[in-house]
């Protein structure tokens, strides 16, 4: 892409003075190539946001009180009571496990899609399955964040989804 910039500048200076019927056939492919080059970094940025949210969530799950209930009595009860499905765990252990596994899902998405966007973007953008899977997962996270979480995860997942969607629109048009 960097090597294309001087070429694009040359053609822009040379052809923008011409009537549009001569200019568009020359500059449109250059603009299209530039737009296609933006798509992988947009997916990588989307993946980085999700990866960061996952890493922070994992950190908060095991270190510090950020995911503890404000009511200490509730935490004590959660450590004593088991869920209906089994007596082999407590609600507190299930809470920690659910939070950790949620973090692992975010981290996996961020690592895989970030890697594919940067190292194997042709493979990623040729796979309708992977692109739609990523989009569905991101929309699912936006829904969960809006309905069950708070402002920061919602805004982060929404931004990641917007970046990802922009990459798809750019690449598919």
CSV table of C-alpha atoms in Angstrom, one decimal:
chain,number,residue,atom,x,y,z
A,1,UNK,CA,0.0,0.0,0.0
A,2,UNK,CA,2.8,2.4,0.8
A,3,UNK,CA,4.3,2.0,-2.6
A,4,UNK,CA,1.0,2.8,-4.2
A,5,UNK,CA,0.8,6.3,-2.6
A,6,UNK,CA,3.2,8.0,-5.0
A,7,UNK,CA,1.6,6.3,-7.9
A,8,UNK,CA,-1.9,7.4,-6.7
A,9,UNK,CA,-0.6,11.0,-6.2
A,10,UNK,CA,0.8,11.0,-9.7
A,11,UNK,CA,-2.4,9.8,-11.3
A,12,UNK,CA,-4.5,12.2,-9.1
A,13,UNK,CA,-2.5,15.2,-10.1
A,14,UNK,CA,-2.4,14.1,-13.7
A,15,UNK,CA,-6.0,13.0,-14.1
A,16,UNK,CA,-8.0,15.2,-11.8
A,17,UNK,CA,-7.7,18.1,-14.3
A,18,UNK,CA,-9.4,16.0,-16.9
A,19,UNK,CA,-13.1,15.5,-17.5
A,20,UNK,CA,-14.7,12.9,-15.2
A,21,UNK,CA,-15.2,10.4,-18.1
A,22,UNK,CA,-11.5,10.2,-18.4
A,23,UNK,CA,-10.7,10.5,-14.7
A,24,UNK,CA,-13.0,7.8,-13.2
A,25,UNK,CA,-11.6,4.8,-15.2
A,26,UNK,CA,-8.1,5.7,-14.0
A,27,UNK,CA,-8.6,6.8,-10.4
A,28,UNK,CA,-11.5,4.4,-9.4
A,29,UNK,CA,-9.3,1.2,-9.4
A,30,UNK,CA,-6.7,3.1,-7.4
A,31,UNK,CA,-9.3,4.2,-4.8
A,32,UNK,CA,-10.7,0.7,-4.7
A,33,UNK,CA,-7.3,-0.8,-4.0
A,34,UNK,CA,-6.8,1.7,-1.2
A,35,UNK,CA,-10.2,0.9,0.3
A,36,UNK,CA,-9.5,-2.8,0.2
A,37,UNK,CA,-6.2,-2.3,2.0
A,38,UNK,CA,-8.1,-0.6,4.9
A,39,UNK,CA,-10.3,-3.7,5.6
A,40,UNK,CA,-7.8,-5.9,7.4
A,41,UNK,CA,-6.6,-3.2,9.8
A,42,UNK,CA,-10.3,-2.5,10.6
A,43,UNK,CA,-10.9,-6.2,11.5
A,44,UNK,CA,-7.6,-6.2,13.5
A,45,UNK,CA,-8.7,-3.1,15.4
A,46,UNK,CA,-12.1,-4.7,16.1
A,47,UNK,CA,-10.3,-7.9,17.3
A,48,UNK,CA,-7.9,-5.8,19.5
A,49,UNK,CA,-10.8,-4.2,21.3
A,50,UNK,CA,-12.5,-7.5,22.0
A,51,UNK,CA,-9.1,-9.0,23.1
A,52,UNK,CA,-8.5,-6.1,25.5
A,53,UNK,CA,-12.0,-6.4,27.0
A,54,UNK,CA,-11.4,-10.2,27.4
A,55,UNK,CA,-8.0,-9.7,29.1
A,56,UNK,CA,-9.4,-7.0,31.4
A,57,UNK,CA,-12.4,-9.2,32.3
A,58,UNK,CA,-10.1,-12.1,33.1
A,59,UNK,CA,-7.9,-9.9,35.2
A,60,UNK,CA,-10.9,-8.6,37.1
A,61,UNK,CA,-12.2,-12.2,37.6
A,62,UNK,CA,-9.2,-13.4,39.5
A,63,UNK,CA,-7.7,-10.2,40.9
A,64,UNK,CA,-9.3,-7.5,42.9
A,65,UNK,CA,-12.9,-6.9,44.1
A,66,UNK,CA,-14.4,-5.5,40.8
A,67,UNK,CA,-16.6,-8.5,40.2
A,68,UNK,CA,-17.4,-9.1,43.8
A,69,UNK,CA,-20.9,-8.3,45.1
A,70,UNK,CA,-21.1,-5.1,47.1
A,71,UNK,CA,-23.1,-7.0,49.7
A,72,UNK,CA,-20.5,-9.3,51.5
A,73,UNK,CA,-23.4,-11.4,52.9
A,74,UNK,CA,-24.4,-12.2,49.3
A,75,UNK,CA,-20.9,-13.4,48.5
A,76,UNK,CA,-20.9,-15.6,51.7
A,77,UNK,CA,-24.2,-17.1,50.7
A,78,UNK,CA,-23.0,-17.7,47.1
A,79,UNK,CA,-20.0,-19.6,48.6
A,80,UNK,CA,-22.4,-21.8,50.6
A,81,UNK,CA,-25.2,-22.5,48.2
A,82,UNK,CA,-25.0,-24.9,45.2
A,83,UNK,CA,-27.0,-24.6,42.0
A,84,UNK,CA,-30.0,-26.9,41.3
A,85,UNK,CA,-28.1,-28.7,38.6
A,86,UNK,CA,-25.4,-30.2,41.0
A,87,UNK,CA,-24.1,-30.1,44.5
A,88,UNK,CA,-20.5,-30.5,43.3
A,89,UNK,CA,-20.0,-26.7,43.1
A,90,UNK,CA,-21.2,-23.5,44.7
A,91,UNK,CA,-22.8,-20.5,43.1
A,92,UNK,CA,-19.6,-18.6,43.8
A,93,UNK,CA,-17.4,-21.1,42.0
A,94,UNK,CA,-19.9,-21.2,39.1
A,95,UNK,CA,-19.8,-17.3,39.0
A,96,UNK,CA,-16.0,-17.3,38.8
A,97,UNK,CA,-16.0,-20.1,36.2
A,98,UNK,CA,-18.6,-18.4,34.1
A,99,UNK,CA,-16.7,-15.1,34.2
A,100,UNK,CA,-13.4,-16.8,33.3
A,101,UNK,CA,-14.9,-18.8,30.4
A,102,UNK,CA,-16.6,-15.6,29.1
A,103,UNK,CA,-13.1,-14.0,29.1
A,104,UNK,CA,-11.6,-16.9,27.3
A,105,UNK,CA,-14.2,-16.6,24.5
A,106,UNK,CA,-13.4,-12.9,24.1
A,107,UNK,CA,-9.7,-13.6,24.1
A,108,UNK,CA,-10.0,-16.4,21.6
A,109,UNK,CA,-12.1,-14.2,19.2
A,110,UNK,CA,-9.6,-11.3,19.5
A,111,UNK,CA,-6.5,-13.5,19.0
A,112,UNK,CA,-7.9,-15.6,16.1
A,113,UNK,CA,-9.5,-12.7,14.1
A,114,UNK,CA,-6.6,-10.4,14.8
A,115,UNK,CA,-4.1,-12.9,13.6
A,116,UNK,CA,-6.2,-13.8,10.5
A,117,UNK,CA,-6.7,-10.1,9.7
A,118,UNK,CA,-3.0,-9.3,9.9
A,119,UNK,CA,-1.3,-12.5,8.7
A,120,UNK,CA,-3.8,-14.2,6.5
A,121,UNK,CA,-6.3,-11.5,5.4
A,122,UNK,CA,-6.9,-13.1,2.0
A,123,UNK,CA,-7.9,-16.4,3.7
A,124,UNK,CA,-10.2,-14.5,6.1
A,125,UNK,CA,-11.9,-12.3,3.5
A,126,UNK,CA,-12.5,-15.3,1.2
A,127,UNK,CA,-14.3,-17.3,3.9
A,128,UNK,CA,-17.9,-16.2,4.1
A,129,UNK,CA,-18.3,-18.6,7.0
A,130,UNK,CA,-15.6,-17.0,9.1
A,131,UNK,CA,-16.8,-13.5,8.3
A,132,UNK,CA,-20.4,-14.2,9.1
A,133,UNK,CA,-19.5,-16.2,12.2
A,134,UNK,CA,-17.5,-13.2,13.5
A,135,UNK,CA,-20.3,-10.8,12.7
A,136,UNK,CA,-22.9,-12.9,14.4
A,137,UNK,CA,-20.7,-13.3,17.5
A,138,UNK,CA,-20.0,-9.6,17.7
A,139,UNK,CA,-23.7,-8.8,17.4
A,140,UNK,CA,-24.4,-11.3,20.1
A,141,UNK,CA,-21.9,-9.6,22.4
A,142,UNK,CA,-23.5,-6.2,21.7
A,143,UNK,CA,-26.9,-7.7,22.6
A,144,UNK,CA,-25.5,-9.2,25.8
A,145,UNK,CA,-23.6,-6.1,26.7
A,146,UNK,CA,-26.6,-3.8,26.2
A,147,UNK,CA,-29.0,-6.1,28.1
A,148,UNK,CA,-26.9,-7.4,30.9
A,149,UNK,CA,-23.7,-5.4,31.3
A,150,UNK,CA,-22.8,-1.8,31.7
A,151,UNK,CA,-21.7,1.1,29.6
A,152,UNK,CA,-18.0,0.3,29.0
A,153,UNK,CA,-18.4,-3.2,27.7
A,154,UNK,CA,-21.4,-2.1,25.6
A,155,UNK,CA,-19.5,0.8,24.0
A,156,UNK,CA,-16.5,-1.4,23.4
A,157,UNK,CA,-18.4,-4.2,21.7
A,158,UNK,CA,-20.4,-1.7,19.7
A,159,UNK,CA,-17.3,0.0,18.5
A,160,UNK,CA,-15.7,-3.4,17.6
A,161,UNK,CA,-18.8,-4.4,15.7
A,162,UNK,CA,-18.9,-1.1,13.8
A,163,UNK,CA,-15.3,-1.5,12.8
A,164,UNK,CA,-15.8,-5.1,11.7
A,165,UNK,CA,-19.0,-4.2,9.8
A,166,UNK,CA,-17.2,-1.4,8.0
A,167,UNK,CA,-14.4,-3.8,7.0
A,168,UNK,CA,-17.0,-6.1,5.5
A,169,UNK,CA,-18.8,-3.3,3.6
A,170,UNK,CA,-15.5,-2.0,2.2
A,171,UNK,CA,-14.3,-5.5,1.2
A,172,UNK,CA,-17.7,-6.6,-0.4
A,173,UNK,CA,-18.4,-3.4,-2.4
